[in-house]
PDB file of C-alpha atoms and ligand atoms in Angstrom:
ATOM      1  CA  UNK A   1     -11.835 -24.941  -1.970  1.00  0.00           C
ATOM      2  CA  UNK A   2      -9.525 -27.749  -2.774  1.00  0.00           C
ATOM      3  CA  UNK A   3     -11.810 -28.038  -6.525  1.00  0.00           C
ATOM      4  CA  UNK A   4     -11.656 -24.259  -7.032  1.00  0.00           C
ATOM      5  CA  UNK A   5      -7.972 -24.575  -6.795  1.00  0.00           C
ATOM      6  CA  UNK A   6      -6.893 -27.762  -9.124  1.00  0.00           C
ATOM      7  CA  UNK A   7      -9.353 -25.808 -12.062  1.00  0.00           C
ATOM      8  CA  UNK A   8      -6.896 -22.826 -11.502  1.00  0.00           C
ATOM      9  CA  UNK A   9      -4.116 -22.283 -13.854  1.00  0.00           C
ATOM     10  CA  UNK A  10      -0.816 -23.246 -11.825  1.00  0.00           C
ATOM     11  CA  UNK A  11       2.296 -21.269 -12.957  1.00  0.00           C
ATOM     12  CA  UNK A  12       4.163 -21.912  -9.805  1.00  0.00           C
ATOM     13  CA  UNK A  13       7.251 -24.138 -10.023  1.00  0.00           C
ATOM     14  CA  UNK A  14       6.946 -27.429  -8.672  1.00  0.00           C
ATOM     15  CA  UNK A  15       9.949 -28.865  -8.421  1.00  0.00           C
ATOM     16  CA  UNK A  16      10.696 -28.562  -4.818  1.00  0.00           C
ATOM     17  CA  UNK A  17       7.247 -29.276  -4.066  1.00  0.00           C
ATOM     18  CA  UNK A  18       8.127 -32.447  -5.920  1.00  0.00           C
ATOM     19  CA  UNK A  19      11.293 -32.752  -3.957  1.00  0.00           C
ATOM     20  CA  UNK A  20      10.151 -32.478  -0.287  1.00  0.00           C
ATOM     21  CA  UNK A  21       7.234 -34.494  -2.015  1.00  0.00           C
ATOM     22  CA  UNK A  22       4.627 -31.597  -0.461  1.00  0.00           C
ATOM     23  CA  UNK A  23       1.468 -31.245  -2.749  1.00  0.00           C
ATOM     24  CA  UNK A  24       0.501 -28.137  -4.063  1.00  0.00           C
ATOM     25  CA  UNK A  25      -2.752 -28.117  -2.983  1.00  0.00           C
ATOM     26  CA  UNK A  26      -1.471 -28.683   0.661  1.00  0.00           C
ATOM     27  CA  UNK A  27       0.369 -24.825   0.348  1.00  0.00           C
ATOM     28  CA  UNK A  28      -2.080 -22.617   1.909  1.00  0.00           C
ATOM     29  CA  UNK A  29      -2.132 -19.580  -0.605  1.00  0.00           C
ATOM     30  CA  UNK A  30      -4.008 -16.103   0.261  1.00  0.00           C
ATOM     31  CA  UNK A  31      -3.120 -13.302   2.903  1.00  0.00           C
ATOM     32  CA  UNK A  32      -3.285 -14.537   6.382  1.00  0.00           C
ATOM     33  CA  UNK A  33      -5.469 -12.180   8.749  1.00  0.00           C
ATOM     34  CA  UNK A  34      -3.899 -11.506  11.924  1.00  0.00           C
ATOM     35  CA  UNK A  35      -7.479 -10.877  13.356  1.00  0.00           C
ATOM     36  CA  UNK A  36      -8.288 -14.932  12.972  1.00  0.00           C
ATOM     37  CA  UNK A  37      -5.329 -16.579  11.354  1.00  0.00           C
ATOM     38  CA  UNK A  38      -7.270 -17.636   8.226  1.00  0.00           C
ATOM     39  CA  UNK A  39      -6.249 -16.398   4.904  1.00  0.00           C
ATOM     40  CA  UNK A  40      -8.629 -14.411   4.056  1.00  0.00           C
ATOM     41  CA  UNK A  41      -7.998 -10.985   3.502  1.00  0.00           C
ATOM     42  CA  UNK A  42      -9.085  -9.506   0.535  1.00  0.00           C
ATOM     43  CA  UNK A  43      -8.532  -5.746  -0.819  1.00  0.00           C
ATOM     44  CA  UNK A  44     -11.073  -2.938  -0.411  1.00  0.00           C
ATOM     45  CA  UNK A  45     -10.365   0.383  -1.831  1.00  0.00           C
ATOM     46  CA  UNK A  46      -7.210   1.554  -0.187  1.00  0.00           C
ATOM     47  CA  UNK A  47      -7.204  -1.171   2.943  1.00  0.00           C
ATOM     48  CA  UNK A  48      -7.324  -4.716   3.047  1.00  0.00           C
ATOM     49  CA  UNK A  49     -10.189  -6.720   5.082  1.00  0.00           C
ATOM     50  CA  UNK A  50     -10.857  -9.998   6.272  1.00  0.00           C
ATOM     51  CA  UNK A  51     -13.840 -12.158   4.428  1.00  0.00           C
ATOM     52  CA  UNK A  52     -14.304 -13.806   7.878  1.00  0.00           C
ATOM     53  CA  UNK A  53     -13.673 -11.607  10.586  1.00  0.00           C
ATOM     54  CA  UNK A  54     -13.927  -8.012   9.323  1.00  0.00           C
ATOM     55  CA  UNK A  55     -10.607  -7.726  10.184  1.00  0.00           C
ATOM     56  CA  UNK A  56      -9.261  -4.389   8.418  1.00  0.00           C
ATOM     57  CA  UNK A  57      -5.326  -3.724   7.729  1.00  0.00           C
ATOM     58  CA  UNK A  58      -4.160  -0.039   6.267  1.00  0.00           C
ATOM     59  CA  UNK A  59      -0.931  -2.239   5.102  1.00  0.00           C
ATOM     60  CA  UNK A  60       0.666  -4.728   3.208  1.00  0.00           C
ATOM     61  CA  UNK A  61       1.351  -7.978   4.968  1.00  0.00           C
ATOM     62  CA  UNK A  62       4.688  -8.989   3.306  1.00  0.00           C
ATOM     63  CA  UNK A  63       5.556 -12.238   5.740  1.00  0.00           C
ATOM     64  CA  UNK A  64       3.025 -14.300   4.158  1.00  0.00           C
ATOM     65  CA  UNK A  65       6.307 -13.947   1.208  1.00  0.00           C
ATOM     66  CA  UNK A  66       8.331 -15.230   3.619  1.00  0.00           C
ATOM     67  CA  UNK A  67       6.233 -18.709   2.903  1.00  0.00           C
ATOM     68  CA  UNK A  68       6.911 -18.509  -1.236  1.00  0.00           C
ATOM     69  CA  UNK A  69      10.849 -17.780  -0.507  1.00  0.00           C
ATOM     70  CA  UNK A  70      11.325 -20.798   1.297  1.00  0.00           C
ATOM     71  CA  UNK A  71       9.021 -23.032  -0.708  1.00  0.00           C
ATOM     72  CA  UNK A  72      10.071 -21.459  -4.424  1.00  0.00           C
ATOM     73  CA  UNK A  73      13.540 -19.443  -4.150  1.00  0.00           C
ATOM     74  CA  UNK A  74      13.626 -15.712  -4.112  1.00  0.00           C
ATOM     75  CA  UNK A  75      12.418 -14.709  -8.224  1.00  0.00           C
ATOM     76  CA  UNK A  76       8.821 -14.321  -8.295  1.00  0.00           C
ATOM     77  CA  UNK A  77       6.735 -12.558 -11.141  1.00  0.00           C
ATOM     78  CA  UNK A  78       3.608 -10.713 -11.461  1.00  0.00           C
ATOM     79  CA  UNK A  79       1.589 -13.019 -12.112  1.00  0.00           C
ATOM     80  CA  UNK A  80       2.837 -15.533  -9.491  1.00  0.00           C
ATOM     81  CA  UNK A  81       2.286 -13.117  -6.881  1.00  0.00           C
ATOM     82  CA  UNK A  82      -1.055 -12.759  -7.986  1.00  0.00           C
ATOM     83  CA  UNK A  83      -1.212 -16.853  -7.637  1.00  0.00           C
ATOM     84  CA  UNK A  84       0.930 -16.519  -4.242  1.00  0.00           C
ATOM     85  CA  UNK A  85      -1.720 -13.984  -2.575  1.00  0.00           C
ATOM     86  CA  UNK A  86      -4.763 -14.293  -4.183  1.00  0.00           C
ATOM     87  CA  UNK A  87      -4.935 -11.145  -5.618  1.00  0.00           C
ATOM     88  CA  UNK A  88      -7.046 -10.820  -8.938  1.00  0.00           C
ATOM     89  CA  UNK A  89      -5.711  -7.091  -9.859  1.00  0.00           C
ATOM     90  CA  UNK A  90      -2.886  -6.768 -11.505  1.00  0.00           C
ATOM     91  CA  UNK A  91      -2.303  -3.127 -10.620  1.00  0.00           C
ATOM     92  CA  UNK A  92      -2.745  -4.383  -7.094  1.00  0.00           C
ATOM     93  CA  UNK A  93      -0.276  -6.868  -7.209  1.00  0.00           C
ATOM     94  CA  UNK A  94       1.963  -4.118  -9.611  1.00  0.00           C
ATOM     95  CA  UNK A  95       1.796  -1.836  -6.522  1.00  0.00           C
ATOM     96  CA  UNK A  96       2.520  -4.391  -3.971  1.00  0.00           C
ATOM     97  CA  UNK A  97       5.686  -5.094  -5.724  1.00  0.00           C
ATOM     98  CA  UNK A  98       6.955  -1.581  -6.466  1.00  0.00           C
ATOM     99  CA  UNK A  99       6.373  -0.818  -2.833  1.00  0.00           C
ATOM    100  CA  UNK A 100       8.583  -3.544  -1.909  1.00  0.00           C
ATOM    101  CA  UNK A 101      10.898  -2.433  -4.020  1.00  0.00           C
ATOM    102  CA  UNK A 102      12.915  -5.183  -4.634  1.00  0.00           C
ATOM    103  CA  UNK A 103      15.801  -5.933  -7.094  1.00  0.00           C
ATOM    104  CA  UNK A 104      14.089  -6.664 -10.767  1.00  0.00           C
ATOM    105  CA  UNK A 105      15.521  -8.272 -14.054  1.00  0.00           C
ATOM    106  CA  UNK A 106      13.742  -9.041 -17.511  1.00  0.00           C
ATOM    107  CA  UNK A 107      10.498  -6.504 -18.815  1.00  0.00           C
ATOM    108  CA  UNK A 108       7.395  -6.925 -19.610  1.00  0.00           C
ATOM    109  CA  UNK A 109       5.793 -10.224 -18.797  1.00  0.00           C
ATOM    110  CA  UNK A 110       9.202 -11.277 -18.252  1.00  0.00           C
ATOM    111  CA  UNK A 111       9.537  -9.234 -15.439  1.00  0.00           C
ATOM    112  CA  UNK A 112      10.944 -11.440 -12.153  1.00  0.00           C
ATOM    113  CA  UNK A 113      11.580  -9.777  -9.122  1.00  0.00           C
ATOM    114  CA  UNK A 114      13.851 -11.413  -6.579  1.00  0.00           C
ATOM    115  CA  UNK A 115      13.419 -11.356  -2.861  1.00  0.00           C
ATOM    116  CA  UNK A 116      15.283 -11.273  -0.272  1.00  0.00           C
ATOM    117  CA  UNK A 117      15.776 -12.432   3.302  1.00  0.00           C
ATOM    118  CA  UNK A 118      16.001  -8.496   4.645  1.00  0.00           C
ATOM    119  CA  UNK A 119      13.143  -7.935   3.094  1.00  0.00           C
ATOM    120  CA  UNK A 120      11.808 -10.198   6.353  1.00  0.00           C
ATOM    121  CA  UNK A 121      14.214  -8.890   8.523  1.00  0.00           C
ATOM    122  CA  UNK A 122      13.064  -5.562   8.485  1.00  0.00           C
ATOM    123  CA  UNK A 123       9.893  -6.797   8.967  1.00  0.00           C
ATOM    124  CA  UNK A 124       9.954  -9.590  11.651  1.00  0.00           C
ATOM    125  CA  UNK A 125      11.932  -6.365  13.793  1.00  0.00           C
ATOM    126  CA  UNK A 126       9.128  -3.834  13.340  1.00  0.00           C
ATOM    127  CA  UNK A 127       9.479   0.083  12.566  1.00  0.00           C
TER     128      UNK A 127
HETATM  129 ZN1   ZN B 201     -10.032 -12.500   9.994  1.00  0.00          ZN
END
């Protein structure tokens, strides 16, 4: 797993990985599972499922962003998403963002959206 990740193309700042001296390859990246904690979760159709334990969610599990806030600040594009979760569709990743609707500057492939801390708020207190 390690391998598969170092041949990836790695977009993701690393300056505060740097800092706090944390390796990259150390960040766990993918959507955790709440069925068996592993990140694992991979989209199906219109739900997301676990590789491991069959595990199905309906929605989008946003605290795993929680992780990339604290470890790379609050902009995040596309294509780091994409990185961030695992996710190999762009439209997925798209819709993931304009769901969360968060504040966006730049267009195109310049695109960043910024996060923000409510956007865990909301979620660590349920609906
Ligand atoms: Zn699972």
């Amino acid at each position: 797993m390690i391998k598969s990740l170092k041949r990836k193309h790695t977009p993701l700042d690393t300056e505060i990985l740097h800092k706090y001296q944390v390796d990259k390859k150390d960040i766990i990246t993918g959507i955790k599972c709440e069925g068996c904690n592993q990140f694992l979760m991979k989209k199906h159709m219109q739900h997301w499922y676990c590789t491991g334990c069959k595990h199905k969610e309906s929605q989008l599990l946003i605290p795993n962003l929680k992780d990339y806030y604290f470890l790379f600040g609050e902009q995040i594009t596309n294509s780091q998403l994409r990185e961030f979760l695992q996710i190999e569709s762009i439209y997925t990743s798209s819709r993931i963002l304009a769901k969360l609707n968060l504040k966006v500057t730049g267009t195109g492939k310049k695109t960043v959206h910024h996060l923000s801390l409510n956007l865990f708020k909301s979620e660590i207190g349920g609906n």
